[in-house]
């Protein structure tokens, strides 16, 4: 029988393995907001391929890869962004339900942070789970070149695992020489988006992690790529989904070709094989070329855990929509717009392929376009979203969580989320309580779609 104590013992052992992941970092111990940490955004280079360092990378912090920022639910967190890039940037805290002024959208919620300047972010994360942070400015370039890291919000009451592995899943658009090539092709931006050429987990091609044989590993992963949608499968071990997009799944379910798009996160419980040296593989089975994203090697004598003994994650304090008093708001995605966008700022791609409710919004500017909807604080709304386009779109709403319901195309597991992967010809309802005042961006997280019109915002007053 699995007890908390035996798991704790296991967790201590596993600390050694987690160290190899290079993610504990100097933010690892941040329990309370003592002095704010400083996070530097800077140019750099990285060993992504075997062709030598890739130049022109953008990253956060001292290490090659952006650190995993660890916070605690209900405890104040403070971070100073120090921008040492030679262009403006900001940080958006994807999935965190925090004050609008901390949301990181240039002109809508905060000014540009110019090169040489800084910005103080301070908030208290209300929910535990796996989230991520990235710029909301010149996003295709900045995320495409590296600026994306994971956020882990811990809850001390969560079950203890034998090990934890955090995976930042993304691609890079590199040529045969390992250097960046053009970030996108307009022709592809008008379709599924332009795909990367090198696939990585934690900036390595198919890295291998050690974990205790027969142990229970909490695998936290985020799809941080600008384009690619994944269909995830674990081979060689059992893996079950325990949280989707940060929030606990109502019921655990086996990972089986689960599709997630840019912006989405999964927490898995991976039950390691019993035999020392046995390897499990996380695969993406979407498209014509299945890829092994990362592997996990069993180490030591089997701990003989049973995943069924793992207690559930603690629930987050999410607002339950009141469907009896909901107002409905239509959102229709389209592959063209009725009007031209105003002059773009902050990384416009110079094209206009997409729109929401026929209004294109090429950029993260609050001024030229009115909000697509105004909601009253505390009321329940249902977004009736339709996707008559031939593409899949990961639609992301800032600052609020919704409950997907009633799709005409896919079975929906009851859960709360901030990103919904809408299929071609799908109609879905997203129910939410407008409990967080401010202007909240609602956009496709395929960044080329976002930056060529598929962006809007809603206002909560
Ligand atoms: Cu993950 Cu508007 O962003
Ligand atoms: Cu899209």
Coordinates of C-alpha atoms and ligand atoms in Angstrom, one line a residue:
X1 CA 0.0 0.0 0.0
X2 CA 1.3 3.4 -1.0
X3 CA 1.6 5.8 1.9
X4 CA 2.6 9.4 1.8
X5 CA 5.7 8.6 3.7
X6 CA 7.0 6.0 1.3
X7 CA 6.3 8.4 -1.5
X8 CA 8.2 11.1 0.3
X9 CA 11.2 8.8 0.6
X10 CA 10.9 8.1 -3.1
X11 CA 10.8 11.8 -3.8
X12 CA 14.0 12.4 -2.0
X13 CA 15.7 9.7 -4.1
X14 CA 14.2 11.2 -7.2
X15 CA 15.6 14.6 -6.4
X16 CA 18.9 13.3 -7.7
X17 CA 17.3 12.4 -11.0
X18 CA 15.4 15.7 -11.3
X19 CA 18.8 17.4 -10.9
X20 CA 19.9 16.1 -14.2
X21 CA 17.0 17.8 -15.9
X22 CA 18.6 21.1 -15.2
X23 CA 15.3 22.7 -14.2
X24 CA 15.5 23.2 -10.5
X25 CA 17.6 26.3 -11.1
X26 CA 17.8 29.2 -8.9
X27 CA 14.1 29.8 -8.9
X28 CA 13.5 26.3 -7.5
X29 CA 13.4 27.3 -3.9
X30 CA 11.1 30.3 -4.3
X31 CA 8.4 29.6 -1.7
X32 CA 7.5 33.1 -0.6
X33 CA 7.9 36.4 -2.4
X34 CA 11.0 37.5 -0.5
X35 CA 13.0 39.9 -2.7
X36 CA 11.7 39.7 -6.2
X37 CA 13.7 37.5 -8.5
X38 CA 15.1 39.1 -11.6
X39 CA 14.6 37.4 -14.9
X40 CA 16.8 38.7 -17.7
X41 CA 15.5 38.4 -21.3
X42 CA 18.6 38.3 -23.5
X43 CA 20.1 37.2 -26.8
X44 CA 22.2 34.0 -26.7
X45 CA 23.1 30.8 -28.4
X46 CA 22.2 27.2 -27.7
X47 CA 23.3 23.7 -28.5
X48 CA 20.2 22.5 -30.2
X49 CA 21.7 20.4 -33.0
X50 CA 25.0 18.6 -33.5
X51 CA 26.0 21.3 -36.0
X52 CA 27.4 23.6 -33.3
X53 CA 25.7 26.4 -31.4
X54 CA 22.6 28.0 -32.9
X55 CA 23.1 31.8 -32.9
X56 CA 20.4 34.4 -32.6
X57 CA 18.6 32.5 -29.8
X58 CA 16.5 34.5 -27.3
X59 CA 16.3 33.2 -23.8
X60 CA 15.5 34.1 -20.2
X61 CA 17.9 33.8 -17.3
X62 CA 21.5 32.5 -17.0
X63 CA 21.2 29.0 -18.3
X64 CA 20.7 28.1 -21.9
X65 CA 17.0 27.3 -21.5
X66 CA 14.5 29.5 -19.7
X67 CA 14.1 28.4 -16.1
X68 CA 11.0 26.7 -14.7
X69 CA 9.5 29.3 -12.5
X70 CA 8.1 27.7 -9.3
X71 CA 5.4 29.4 -7.3
X72 CA 3.0 28.3 -4.6
X73 CA -0.8 28.6 -4.8
X74 CA -2.0 31.5 -2.7
X75 CA 1.4 32.9 -2.0
X76 CA 2.7 36.2 -3.4
X77 CA 5.2 36.0 -6.2
X78 CA 7.3 38.8 -7.6
X79 CA 9.6 39.0 -10.5
X80 CA 11.4 41.8 -12.2
X81 CA 11.8 41.4 -16.0
X82 CA 15.1 43.0 -17.1
X83 CA 15.0 43.4 -20.9
X84 CA 18.4 43.1 -22.4
X85 CA 17.1 42.3 -25.9
X86 CA 17.4 45.1 -28.4
X87 CA 13.7 45.2 -28.9
X88 CA 10.6 45.7 -26.7
X89 CA 9.1 42.7 -24.9
X90 CA 6.7 41.8 -22.1
X91 CA 5.8 38.6 -20.2
X92 CA 2.4 37.0 -20.4
X93 CA 1.6 34.4 -17.7
X94 CA -0.4 31.9 -19.8
X95 CA -3.2 30.3 -17.8
X96 CA -2.7 32.2 -14.6
X97 CA -5.9 34.1 -13.4
X98 CA -4.1 37.2 -12.1
X99 CA -4.7 40.9 -12.1
X100 CA -5.2 42.4 -15.6
X101 CA -2.3 44.8 -15.1
X102 CA 0.1 41.8 -14.8
X103 CA -1.2 40.1 -18.0
X104 CA 1.6 41.4 -20.3
X105 CA -0.2 42.5 -23.4
X106 CA 1.4 45.7 -24.8
X107 CA -0.9 48.7 -24.9
X108 CA -3.9 46.7 -23.7
X109 CA -2.6 46.0 -20.1
X110 CA 0.9 47.5 -19.9
X111 CA 3.4 49.6 -21.9
X112 CA 6.2 48.1 -23.9
X113 CA 9.3 47.1 -21.9
X114 CA 12.0 48.6 -24.1
X115 CA 15.5 47.2 -24.3
X116 CA 17.4 48.4 -21.3
X117 CA 14.2 48.8 -19.2
X118 CA 12.5 46.6 -16.7
X119 CA 9.0 45.8 -15.5
X120 CA 7.9 44.5 -12.1
X121 CA 5.4 41.6 -12.2
X122 CA 3.8 40.8 -8.8
X123 CA 0.8 38.5 -8.2
X124 CA -0.6 35.7 -6.2
X125 CA -1.4 32.6 -8.3
X126 CA -4.8 31.3 -7.3
X127 CA -4.5 27.9 -8.9
X128 CA -2.0 25.1 -8.6
X129 CA -0.9 23.4 -11.8
X130 CA 1.3 23.6 -14.9
X131 CA 1.3 26.9 -16.8
X132 CA 3.8 28.8 -18.9
X133 CA 5.2 32.3 -19.6
X134 CA 6.2 34.0 -22.9
X135 CA 6.3 37.4 -24.4
X136 CA 3.3 39.0 -26.0
X137 CA 5.3 41.2 -28.3
X138 CA 6.9 40.4 -31.7
X139 CA 5.8 36.9 -30.6
X140 CA 6.5 34.9 -33.6
X141 CA 10.2 35.9 -33.5
X142 CA 10.5 36.0 -29.7
X143 CA 8.8 32.7 -28.9
X144 CA 10.2 31.2 -32.1
X145 CA 13.8 32.0 -31.0
X146 CA 13.4 30.6 -27.5
X147 CA 11.4 32.9 -25.1
X148 CA 9.0 30.4 -23.5
X149 CA 9.3 28.8 -20.1
X150 CA 7.1 26.7 -17.8
X151 CA 5.5 27.8 -14.6
X152 CA 4.8 25.2 -11.9
X153 CA 2.4 26.3 -9.2
X154 CA 2.7 23.9 -6.3
X155 CA 0.1 23.0 -3.8
X156 CA 1.6 21.5 -0.7
X157 CA -1.5 19.3 -0.4
X158 CA -0.8 17.6 -3.7
X159 CA 0.2 13.9 -3.7
X160 CA 3.9 13.3 -3.6
X161 CA 5.4 11.5 -6.6
X162 CA 8.7 9.6 -6.8
X163 CA 10.0 12.1 -9.3
X164 CA 8.9 15.1 -11.4
X165 CA 10.0 15.8 -14.9
X166 CA 9.1 19.1 -16.6
X167 CA 9.1 19.1 -20.4
X168 CA 9.0 22.2 -22.7
X169 CA 8.0 20.8 -26.0
X170 CA 8.8 22.9 -29.1
X171 CA 10.3 23.1 -32.5
X172 CA 12.9 25.3 -34.1
X173 CA 13.0 26.6 -37.7
X174 CA 16.7 25.8 -38.4
X175 CA 18.5 25.0 -41.7
X176 CA 20.9 22.1 -42.3
X177 CA 23.6 24.2 -40.7
X178 CA 21.7 24.5 -37.4
X179 CA 21.0 28.2 -37.9
X180 CA 17.7 30.0 -38.0
X181 CA 15.9 30.2 -41.4
X182 CA 12.9 32.4 -42.3
X183 CA 10.3 32.1 -39.5
X184 CA 7.3 31.7 -41.7
X185 CA 6.0 31.4 -45.2
X186 CA 2.9 33.5 -46.0
X187 CA 1.4 30.6 -47.9
X188 CA 1.6 28.4 -44.8
X189 CA 0.5 31.2 -42.4
X190 CA -2.8 31.2 -44.4
X191 CA -3.1 27.4 -43.7
X192 CA -1.9 25.4 -40.7
X193 CA 1.1 27.6 -40.0
X194 CA 4.8 27.2 -40.8
X195 CA 6.3 24.2 -39.1
X196 CA 9.7 24.0 -37.4
X197 CA 12.4 21.7 -38.7
X198 CA 13.9 20.5 -35.5
X199 CA 11.8 19.0 -32.7
X200 CA 12.9 19.3 -29.1
X201 CA 12.0 18.7 -25.4
X202 CA 13.8 21.1 -23.1
X203 CA 15.8 22.3 -26.2
X204 CA 17.3 18.8 -26.8
X205 CA 16.4 16.4 -29.5
X206 CA 14.7 13.4 -27.9
X207 CA 16.5 13.7 -24.5
X208 CA 16.5 10.8 -22.1
X209 CA 15.6 11.2 -18.4
X210 CA 16.3 8.7 -15.6
X211 CA 13.5 7.9 -13.1
X212 CA 13.1 5.3 -10.4
X213 CA 12.1 1.9 -11.8
X214 CA 8.5 1.0 -10.8
X215 CA 8.0 4.6 -9.6
X216 CA 5.3 7.2 -10.2
X217 CA 6.6 10.2 -12.1
X218 CA 4.7 13.4 -12.5
X219 CA 5.3 14.5 -16.0
X220 CA 4.4 18.2 -16.6
X221 CA 4.5 19.2 -20.2
X222 CA 3.6 22.3 -22.2
X223 CA 3.2 22.6 -26.0
X224 CA 5.1 25.9 -26.4
X225 CA 5.7 25.7 -30.1
X226 CA 4.3 28.5 -32.3
X227 CA 2.6 26.2 -34.7
X228 CA 2.6 22.4 -34.1
X229 CA -0.4 20.5 -32.8
X230 CA 0.6 17.2 -31.1
X231 CA -1.1 13.8 -30.7
X232 CA 0.6 12.3 -27.7
X233 CA 1.1 8.7 -26.8
X234 CA 3.3 6.9 -24.2
X235 CA 5.0 3.7 -25.3
X236 CA 6.6 1.2 -23.0
X237 CA 4.8 2.3 -19.9
X238 CA 1.4 3.4 -18.6
X239 CA 0.6 7.0 -18.5
X240 CA -2.6 8.7 -17.4
X241 CA -3.7 12.3 -17.7
X242 CA -4.2 13.9 -14.3
X243 CA -4.6 17.5 -15.3
X244 CA -5.4 19.3 -18.5
X245 CA -4.3 22.9 -19.1
X246 CA -3.4 23.3 -15.4
X247 CA -6.6 22.1 -13.9
X248 CA -7.2 18.6 -12.5
X249 CA -9.1 16.2 -14.8
X250 CA -12.4 15.2 -13.3
X251 CA -11.3 11.6 -13.8
X252 CA -7.9 10.3 -14.8
X253 CA -7.7 8.8 -18.2
X254 CA -5.1 6.9 -20.2
X255 CA -3.0 9.0 -22.6
X256 CA -4.0 7.8 -26.0
X257 CA -3.4 9.9 -29.1
X258 CA -4.4 13.0 -27.1
X259 CA -4.3 16.1 -29.2
X260 CA -3.0 19.3 -27.7
X261 CA -2.2 22.5 -29.5
X262 CA 0.2 25.4 -28.9
X263 CA -0.4 26.8 -25.4
X264 CA -1.8 23.7 -23.9
X265 CA -0.4 21.7 -20.9
X266 CA -0.8 18.2 -19.6
X267 CA 0.1 16.6 -16.3
X268 CA 0.6 12.9 -16.5
X269 CA 1.3 10.2 -14.0
X270 CA 3.9 8.0 -15.7
X271 CA 4.3 4.5 -14.1
X272 CA 7.9 3.6 -14.8
X273 CA 8.7 0.1 -16.0
X274 CA 9.9 -2.3 -13.3
X275 CA 13.0 -3.5 -15.0
X276 CA 16.2 -1.5 -14.6
X277 CA 17.2 -0.1 -18.0
X278 CA 13.7 -0.4 -19.6
X279 CA 12.8 2.7 -21.5
X280 CA 9.4 4.4 -22.0
X281 CA 8.9 6.9 -24.9
X282 CA 6.7 9.9 -25.3
X283 CA 5.6 10.1 -28.9
X284 CA 3.8 12.5 -31.1
X285 CA 1.8 10.4 -33.6
X286 CA 0.3 13.3 -35.5
X287 CA 1.0 13.8 -39.2
X288 CA 3.1 11.7 -41.4
X289 CA 6.3 11.5 -39.4
X290 CA 5.8 10.2 -35.8
X291 CA 8.4 11.6 -33.5
X292 CA 9.9 10.5 -30.2
X293 CA 9.9 13.6 -28.1
X294 CA 11.6 12.3 -25.0
X295 CA 12.4 8.9 -23.3
X296 CA 12.5 7.8 -19.7
X297 CA 14.8 5.1 -18.4
X298 CA 14.1 3.0 -15.3
X299 CA 16.8 3.1 -12.8
X300 CA 17.4 1.1 -9.6
X301 CA 15.3 -1.7 -8.0
X302 CA 11.6 -1.4 -8.7
X303 CA 9.6 0.7 -6.2
X304 CA 6.6 -1.4 -7.3
X305 CA 4.1 1.5 -7.1
X306 CA 0.5 1.3 -8.3
X307 CA -0.8 4.4 -10.0
X308 CA -4.3 3.6 -8.7
X309 CA -3.1 4.3 -5.2
X310 CA -2.2 7.9 -6.1
X311 CA -4.6 10.3 -4.4
X312 CA -6.3 12.9 -6.6
X313 CA -4.8 16.4 -7.1
X314 CA -6.3 19.1 -5.0
X315 CA -9.0 21.1 -6.8
X316 CA -8.5 24.7 -7.8
X317 CA -11.0 27.3 -6.6
X318 CA -12.6 27.8 -10.0
X319 CA -15.9 29.6 -10.6
X320 CA -18.6 27.3 -11.7
X321 CA -20.7 28.8 -14.5
X322 CA -24.4 29.3 -13.6
X323 CA -26.0 28.1 -16.9
X324 CA -29.5 29.1 -15.8
X325 CA -28.5 32.7 -16.0
X326 CA -26.0 32.8 -18.9
X327 CA -25.8 35.3 -21.7
X328 CA -24.6 34.0 -25.0
X329 CA -21.9 35.6 -27.2
X330 CA -21.1 34.5 -30.8
X331 CA -17.6 34.1 -32.0
X332 CA -17.1 33.1 -35.6
X333 CA -13.6 32.4 -36.9
X334 CA -13.0 33.1 -40.5
X335 CA -10.2 32.7 -43.1
X336 CA -10.7 36.3 -44.3
X337 CA -11.7 39.7 -43.0
X338 CA -14.0 42.4 -44.2
X339 CA -11.7 45.2 -43.4
X340 CA -8.0 45.8 -43.5
X341 CA -6.2 46.0 -40.1
X342 CA -4.8 49.3 -39.1
X343 CA -1.0 49.6 -39.2
X344 CA 0.6 46.8 -37.2
X345 CA 2.9 47.3 -34.3
X346 CA 4.7 44.8 -32.1
X347 CA 5.6 42.2 -34.7
X348 CA 2.9 42.4 -37.3
X349 CA 3.6 39.9 -40.1
X350 CA 2.2 42.3 -42.7
X351 CA -0.6 39.9 -43.8
X352 CA -4.2 39.6 -43.1
X353 CA -5.5 36.1 -43.5
X354 CA -7.7 35.5 -40.5
X355 CA -10.4 37.2 -38.4
X356 CA -12.8 36.7 -35.5
X357 CA -16.3 38.0 -36.2
X358 CA -15.0 39.4 -39.4
X359 CA -12.7 41.8 -37.5
X360 CA -9.0 41.3 -38.1
X361 CA -6.7 42.3 -35.4
X362 CA -3.2 41.9 -36.6
X363 CA -1.6 43.1 -33.4
X364 CA -1.6 43.4 -29.7
X365 CA -2.8 46.9 -29.5
X366 CA -5.7 48.0 -27.4
X367 CA -6.6 51.1 -29.3
X368 CA -7.7 50.6 -32.9
X369 CA -10.3 47.9 -32.2
X370 CA -13.2 47.8 -29.8
X371 CA -13.7 44.8 -27.6
X372 CA -15.7 42.1 -29.3
X373 CA -17.8 41.8 -26.2
X374 CA -18.4 43.5 -22.9
X375 CA -19.2 41.3 -19.9
X376 CA -20.5 42.2 -16.4
X377 CA -18.2 41.1 -13.6
X378 CA -19.6 38.0 -11.8
X379 CA -22.0 37.0 -14.6
X380 CA -22.0 33.7 -16.5
X381 CA -21.4 33.8 -20.3
X382 CA -21.4 31.2 -23.0
X383 CA -19.1 31.8 -25.9
X384 CA -20.7 30.1 -28.9
X385 CA -17.6 29.5 -31.0
X386 CA -17.8 28.3 -34.6
X387 CA -14.9 27.3 -36.8
X388 CA -16.0 27.2 -40.5
X389 CA -12.3 27.3 -41.5
X390 CA -10.4 24.2 -42.7
X391 CA -7.8 24.5 -39.9
X392 CA -7.6 23.5 -36.3
X393 CA -7.2 26.5 -33.9
X394 CA -6.0 26.4 -30.3
X395 CA -8.1 29.3 -29.0
X396 CA -6.7 30.9 -25.8
X397 CA -8.5 33.2 -23.5
X398 CA -6.5 35.3 -21.0
X399 CA -7.3 35.8 -17.4
X400 CA -10.4 33.6 -17.1
X401 CA -11.2 29.9 -17.2
X402 CA -14.0 28.3 -19.2
X403 CA -15.8 25.0 -19.3
X404 CA -16.0 23.5 -22.8
X405 CA -19.5 22.1 -23.5
X406 CA -21.7 20.7 -26.3
X407 CA -19.4 20.3 -29.2
X408 CA -20.8 19.0 -32.5
X409 CA -17.5 17.3 -33.3
X410 CA -15.8 15.8 -30.2
X411 CA -16.6 14.3 -26.9
X412 CA -15.8 16.7 -24.1
X413 CA -14.3 15.7 -20.8
X414 CA -15.6 17.9 -18.0
X415 CA -12.8 20.2 -17.2
X416 CA -11.8 23.9 -16.9
X417 CA -9.3 25.3 -19.3
X418 CA -7.9 28.5 -20.9
X419 CA -7.2 27.0 -24.3
X420 CA -9.6 25.1 -26.6
X421 CA -8.5 23.2 -29.6
X422 CA -11.4 23.7 -32.1
X423 CA -11.6 21.4 -35.1
X424 CA -12.7 22.4 -38.6
X425 CA -16.5 22.7 -38.8
X426 CA -16.8 22.5 -35.0
X427 CA -19.3 24.4 -33.0
X428 CA -18.6 24.5 -29.3
X429 CA -19.8 26.3 -26.2
X430 CA -17.3 27.7 -23.7
X431 CA -19.1 28.6 -20.4
X432 CA -17.4 30.9 -18.0
X433 CA -17.9 33.3 -15.2
X434 CA -16.6 36.8 -15.9
X435 CA -15.0 37.1 -12.5
X436 CA -11.8 38.9 -13.4
X437 CA -12.2 42.6 -14.5
X438 CA -10.1 44.0 -17.3
X439 CA -9.4 43.6 -21.0
X440 CA -8.6 40.0 -21.9
X441 CA -7.2 38.8 -25.2
X442 CA -8.9 36.0 -27.0
X443 CA -6.8 34.6 -29.8
X444 CA -5.5 31.6 -31.7
X445 CA -2.2 30.4 -30.3
X446 CA -0.9 29.4 -33.7
X447 CA 1.1 32.5 -33.7
X448 CA 1.0 33.1 -37.4
X449 CA -2.8 33.0 -37.2
X450 CA -2.8 35.3 -34.1
X451 CA -0.5 37.8 -35.9
X452 CA -2.4 37.8 -39.2
X453 CA -5.8 38.6 -37.7
X454 CA -7.1 35.8 -35.5
X455 CA -7.0 37.9 -32.3
X456 CA -9.6 39.9 -30.4
X457 CA -10.3 40.8 -26.8
X458 CA -13.2 40.9 -24.4
X459 CA -13.8 43.3 -21.6
X460 CA -15.0 42.5 -18.1
X461 CA -16.4 45.5 -16.2
Ligands
LIG1 CU1 0.0 32.1 -24.4 CU2 -2.0 35.5 -25.5 O1 -1.0 33.9 -25.0
LIG2 CU1 -5.4 29.4 -35.6

